[in-house]
XYZ file of N, CA and C in Angstrom:
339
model
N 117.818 98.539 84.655
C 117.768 99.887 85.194
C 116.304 100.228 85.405
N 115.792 100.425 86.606
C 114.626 100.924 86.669
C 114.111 102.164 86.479
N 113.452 102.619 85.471
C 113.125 103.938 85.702
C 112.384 104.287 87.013
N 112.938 105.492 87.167
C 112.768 105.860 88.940
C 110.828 106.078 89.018
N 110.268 105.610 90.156
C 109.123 105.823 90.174
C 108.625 107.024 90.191
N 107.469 107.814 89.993
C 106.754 109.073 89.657
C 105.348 108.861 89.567
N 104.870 110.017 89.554
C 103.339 110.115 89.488
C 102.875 109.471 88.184
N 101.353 109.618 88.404
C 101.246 108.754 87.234
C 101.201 109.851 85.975
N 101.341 109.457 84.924
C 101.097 110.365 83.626
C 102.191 111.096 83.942
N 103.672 110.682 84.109
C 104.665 111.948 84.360
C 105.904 111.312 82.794
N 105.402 110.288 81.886
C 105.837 110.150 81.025
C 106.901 108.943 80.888
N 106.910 108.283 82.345
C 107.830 106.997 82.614
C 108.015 105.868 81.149
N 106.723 105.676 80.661
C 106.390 104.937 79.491
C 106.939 105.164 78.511
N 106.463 106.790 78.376
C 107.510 107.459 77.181
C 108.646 107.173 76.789
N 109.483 107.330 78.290
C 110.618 107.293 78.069
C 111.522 105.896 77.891
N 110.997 105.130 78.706
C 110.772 103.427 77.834
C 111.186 103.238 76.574
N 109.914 103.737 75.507
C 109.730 103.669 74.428
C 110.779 104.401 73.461
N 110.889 105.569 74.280
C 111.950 106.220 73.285
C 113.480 106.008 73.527
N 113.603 105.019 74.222
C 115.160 104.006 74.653
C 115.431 102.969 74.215
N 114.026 102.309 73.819
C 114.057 101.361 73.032
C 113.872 101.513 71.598
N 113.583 102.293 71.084
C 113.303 103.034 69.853
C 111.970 102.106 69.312
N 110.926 101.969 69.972
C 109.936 101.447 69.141
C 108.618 101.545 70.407
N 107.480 101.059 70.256
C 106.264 101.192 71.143
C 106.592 99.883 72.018
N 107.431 99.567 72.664
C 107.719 98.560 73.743
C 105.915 98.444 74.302
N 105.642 99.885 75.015
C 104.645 100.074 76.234
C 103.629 100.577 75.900
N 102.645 100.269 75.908
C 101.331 101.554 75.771
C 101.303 102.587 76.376
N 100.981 103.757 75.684
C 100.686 104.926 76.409
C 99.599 105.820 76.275
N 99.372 106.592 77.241
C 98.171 107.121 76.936
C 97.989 108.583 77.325
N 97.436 109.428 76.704
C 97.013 110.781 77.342
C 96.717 110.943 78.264
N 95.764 110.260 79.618
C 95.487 109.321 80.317
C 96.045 108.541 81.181
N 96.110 109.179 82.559
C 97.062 108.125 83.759
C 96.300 106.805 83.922
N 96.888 105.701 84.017
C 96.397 104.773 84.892
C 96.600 103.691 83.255
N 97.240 103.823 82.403
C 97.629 103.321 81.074
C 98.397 101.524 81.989
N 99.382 101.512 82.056
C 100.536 101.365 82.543
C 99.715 100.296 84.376
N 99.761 99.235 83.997
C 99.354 98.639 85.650
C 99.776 97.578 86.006
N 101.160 97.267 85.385
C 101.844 96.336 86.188
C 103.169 96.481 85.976
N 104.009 96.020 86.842
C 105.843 95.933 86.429
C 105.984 95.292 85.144
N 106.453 95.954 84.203
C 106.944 95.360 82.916
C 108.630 95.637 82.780
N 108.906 94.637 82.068
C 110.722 94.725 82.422
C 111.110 94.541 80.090
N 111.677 94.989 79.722
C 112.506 94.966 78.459
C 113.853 95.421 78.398
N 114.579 94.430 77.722
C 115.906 94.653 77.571
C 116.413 95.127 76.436
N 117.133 95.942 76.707
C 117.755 97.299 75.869
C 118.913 96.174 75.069
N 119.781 96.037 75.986
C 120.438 94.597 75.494
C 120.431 93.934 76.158
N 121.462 92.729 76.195
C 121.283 91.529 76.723
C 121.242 91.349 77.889
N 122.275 92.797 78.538
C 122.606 92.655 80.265
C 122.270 93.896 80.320
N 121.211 94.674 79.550
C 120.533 96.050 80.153
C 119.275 95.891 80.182
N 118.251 96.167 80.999
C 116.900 95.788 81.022
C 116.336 96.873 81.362
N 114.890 97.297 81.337
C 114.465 98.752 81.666
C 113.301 98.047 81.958
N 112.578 98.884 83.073
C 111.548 98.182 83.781
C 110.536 99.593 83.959
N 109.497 98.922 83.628
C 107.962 100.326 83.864
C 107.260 99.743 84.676
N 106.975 100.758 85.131
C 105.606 100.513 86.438
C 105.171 101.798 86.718
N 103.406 100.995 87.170
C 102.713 102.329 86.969
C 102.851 103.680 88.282
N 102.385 104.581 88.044
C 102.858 105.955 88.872
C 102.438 105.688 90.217
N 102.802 106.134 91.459
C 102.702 105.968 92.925
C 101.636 107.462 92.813
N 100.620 106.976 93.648
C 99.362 107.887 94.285
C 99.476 107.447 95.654
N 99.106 108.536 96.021
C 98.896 108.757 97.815
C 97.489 107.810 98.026
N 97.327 107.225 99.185
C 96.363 106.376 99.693
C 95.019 107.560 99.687
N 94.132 106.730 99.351
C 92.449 107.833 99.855
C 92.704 108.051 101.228
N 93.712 107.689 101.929
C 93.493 108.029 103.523
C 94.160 109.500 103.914
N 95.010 109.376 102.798
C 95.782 110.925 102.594
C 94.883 111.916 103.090
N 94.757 113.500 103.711
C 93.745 114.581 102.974
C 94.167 115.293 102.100
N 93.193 115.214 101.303
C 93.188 116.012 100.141
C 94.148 117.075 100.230
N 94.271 117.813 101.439
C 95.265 118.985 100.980
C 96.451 118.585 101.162
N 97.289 117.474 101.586
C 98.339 116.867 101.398
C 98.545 115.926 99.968
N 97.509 116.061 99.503
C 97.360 114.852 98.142
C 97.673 116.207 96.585
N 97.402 117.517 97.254
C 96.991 118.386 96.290
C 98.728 119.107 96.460
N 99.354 119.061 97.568
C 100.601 119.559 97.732
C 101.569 118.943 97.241
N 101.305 117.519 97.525
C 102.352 116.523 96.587
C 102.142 116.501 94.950
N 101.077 116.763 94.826
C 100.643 117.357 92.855
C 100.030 115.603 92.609
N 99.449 114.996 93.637
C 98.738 113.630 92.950
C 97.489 113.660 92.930
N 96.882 114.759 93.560
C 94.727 115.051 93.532
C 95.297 116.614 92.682
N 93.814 116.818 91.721
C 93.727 117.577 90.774
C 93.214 118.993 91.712
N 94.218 120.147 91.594
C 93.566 121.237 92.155
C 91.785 121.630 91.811
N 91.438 121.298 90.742
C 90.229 121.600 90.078
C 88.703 120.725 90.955
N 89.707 119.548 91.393
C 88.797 118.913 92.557
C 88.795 119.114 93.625
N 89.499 119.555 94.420
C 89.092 120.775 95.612
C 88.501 121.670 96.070
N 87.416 121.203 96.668
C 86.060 122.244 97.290
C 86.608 123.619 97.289
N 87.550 123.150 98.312
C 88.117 124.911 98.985
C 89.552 124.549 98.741
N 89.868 125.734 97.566
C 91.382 125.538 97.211
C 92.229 126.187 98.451
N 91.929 126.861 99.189
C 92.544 127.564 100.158
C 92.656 126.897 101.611
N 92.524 125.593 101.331
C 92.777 124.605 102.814
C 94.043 123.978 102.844
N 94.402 124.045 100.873
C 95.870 123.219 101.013
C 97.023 124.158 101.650
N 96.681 125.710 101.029
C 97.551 126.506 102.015
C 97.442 126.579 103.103
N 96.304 126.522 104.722
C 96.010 126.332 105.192
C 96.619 125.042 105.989
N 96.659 124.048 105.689
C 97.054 123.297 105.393
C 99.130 122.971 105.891
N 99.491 123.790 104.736
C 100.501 123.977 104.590
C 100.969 125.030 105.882
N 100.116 126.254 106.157
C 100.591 127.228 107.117
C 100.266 126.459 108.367
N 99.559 126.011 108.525
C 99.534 125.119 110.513
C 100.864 124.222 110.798
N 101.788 123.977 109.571
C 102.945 123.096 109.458
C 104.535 124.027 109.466
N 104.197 125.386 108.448
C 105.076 125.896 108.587
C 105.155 126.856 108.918
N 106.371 127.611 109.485
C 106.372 129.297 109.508
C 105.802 129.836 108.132
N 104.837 130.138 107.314
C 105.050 130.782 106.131
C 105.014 132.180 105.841
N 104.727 133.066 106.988
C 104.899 134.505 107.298
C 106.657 134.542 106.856
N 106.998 134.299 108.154
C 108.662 134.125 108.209
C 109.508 133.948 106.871
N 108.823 132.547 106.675
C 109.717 132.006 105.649
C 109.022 132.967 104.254
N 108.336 133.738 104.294
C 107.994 134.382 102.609
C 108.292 136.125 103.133
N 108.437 136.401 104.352
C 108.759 137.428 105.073
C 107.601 138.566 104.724
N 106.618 137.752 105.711
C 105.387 139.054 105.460
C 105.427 139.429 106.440
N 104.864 140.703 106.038
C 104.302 141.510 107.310
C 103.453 140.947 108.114
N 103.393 141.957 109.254
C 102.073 140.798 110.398
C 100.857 141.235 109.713
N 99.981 140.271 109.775
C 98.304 140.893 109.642
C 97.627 141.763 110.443
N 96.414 142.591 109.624
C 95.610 143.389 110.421
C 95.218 142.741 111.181
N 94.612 141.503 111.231
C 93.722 141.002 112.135
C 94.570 140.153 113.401
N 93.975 138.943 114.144
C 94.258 138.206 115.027
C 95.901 137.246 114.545
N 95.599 136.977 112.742
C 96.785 135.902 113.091
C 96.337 135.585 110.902
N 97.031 134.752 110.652
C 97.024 134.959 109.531
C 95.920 133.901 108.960
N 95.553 133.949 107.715
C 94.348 133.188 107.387
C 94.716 132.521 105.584
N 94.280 131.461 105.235
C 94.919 130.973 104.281
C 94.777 131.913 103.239
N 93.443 131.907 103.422
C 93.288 133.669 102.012
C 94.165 134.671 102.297
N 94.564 135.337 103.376
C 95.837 136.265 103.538
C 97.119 136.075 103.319
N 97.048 134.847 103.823
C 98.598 134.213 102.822
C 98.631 134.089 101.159
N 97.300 133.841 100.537
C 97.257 133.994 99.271
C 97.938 135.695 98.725
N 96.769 136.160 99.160
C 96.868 137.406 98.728
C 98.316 138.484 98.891
């Protein structure tokens, strides 16, 4: 049974360990623990398999890397590009049902606020 893939540090290991009832896997406070397919069997014809968390390519941008929750909001120049970002893609007036803006058209900080 594979545990289903996830980000990294989302506890895949953990849960390994606590199926097998013992430290099968290393883990760590710390993503990037975990860096290859490891497979252990629960029993004879059950096997559980870890592998480490899926990250978006550096080719990603950042504000698609920060929407999927795999780049750290805290590392983002301008936190207000991922909304930005997000509003050139969707209706988000509509879909959160705002009013129109004072100005020309809406702006990621106005969608914040």
């Amino acid at each position: 049974i594979p545990l289903p893939p996830g980000l990294p540090n989302a506890g895949k290991s953990s849960v390994l360990n606590a199926l097998l009832g013992r430290g099968a896997v290393g883990v760590s406070r710390a993503p990037g623990r975990t860096r290859y397919f490891q497979t252990h069997f629960l029993t004879p014809t059950v096997r559980l398999c870890d592998c480490p968390g899926l990250v978006f390519p550096s080719r990603a941008p950042p504000e698609l890397q920060v929407l999927a929750g795999v780049y750290p909001i805290a590392q983002l120049q301008d936190p207000y590009s991922a909304v930005g970002f997000l509003g050139s893609r969707l209706a988000l007036p509509q879909l959160l049902q705002l009013r129109p803006p004072s100005g020309p058209g809406w702006t990621a900080w106005e969608l914040c606020e």
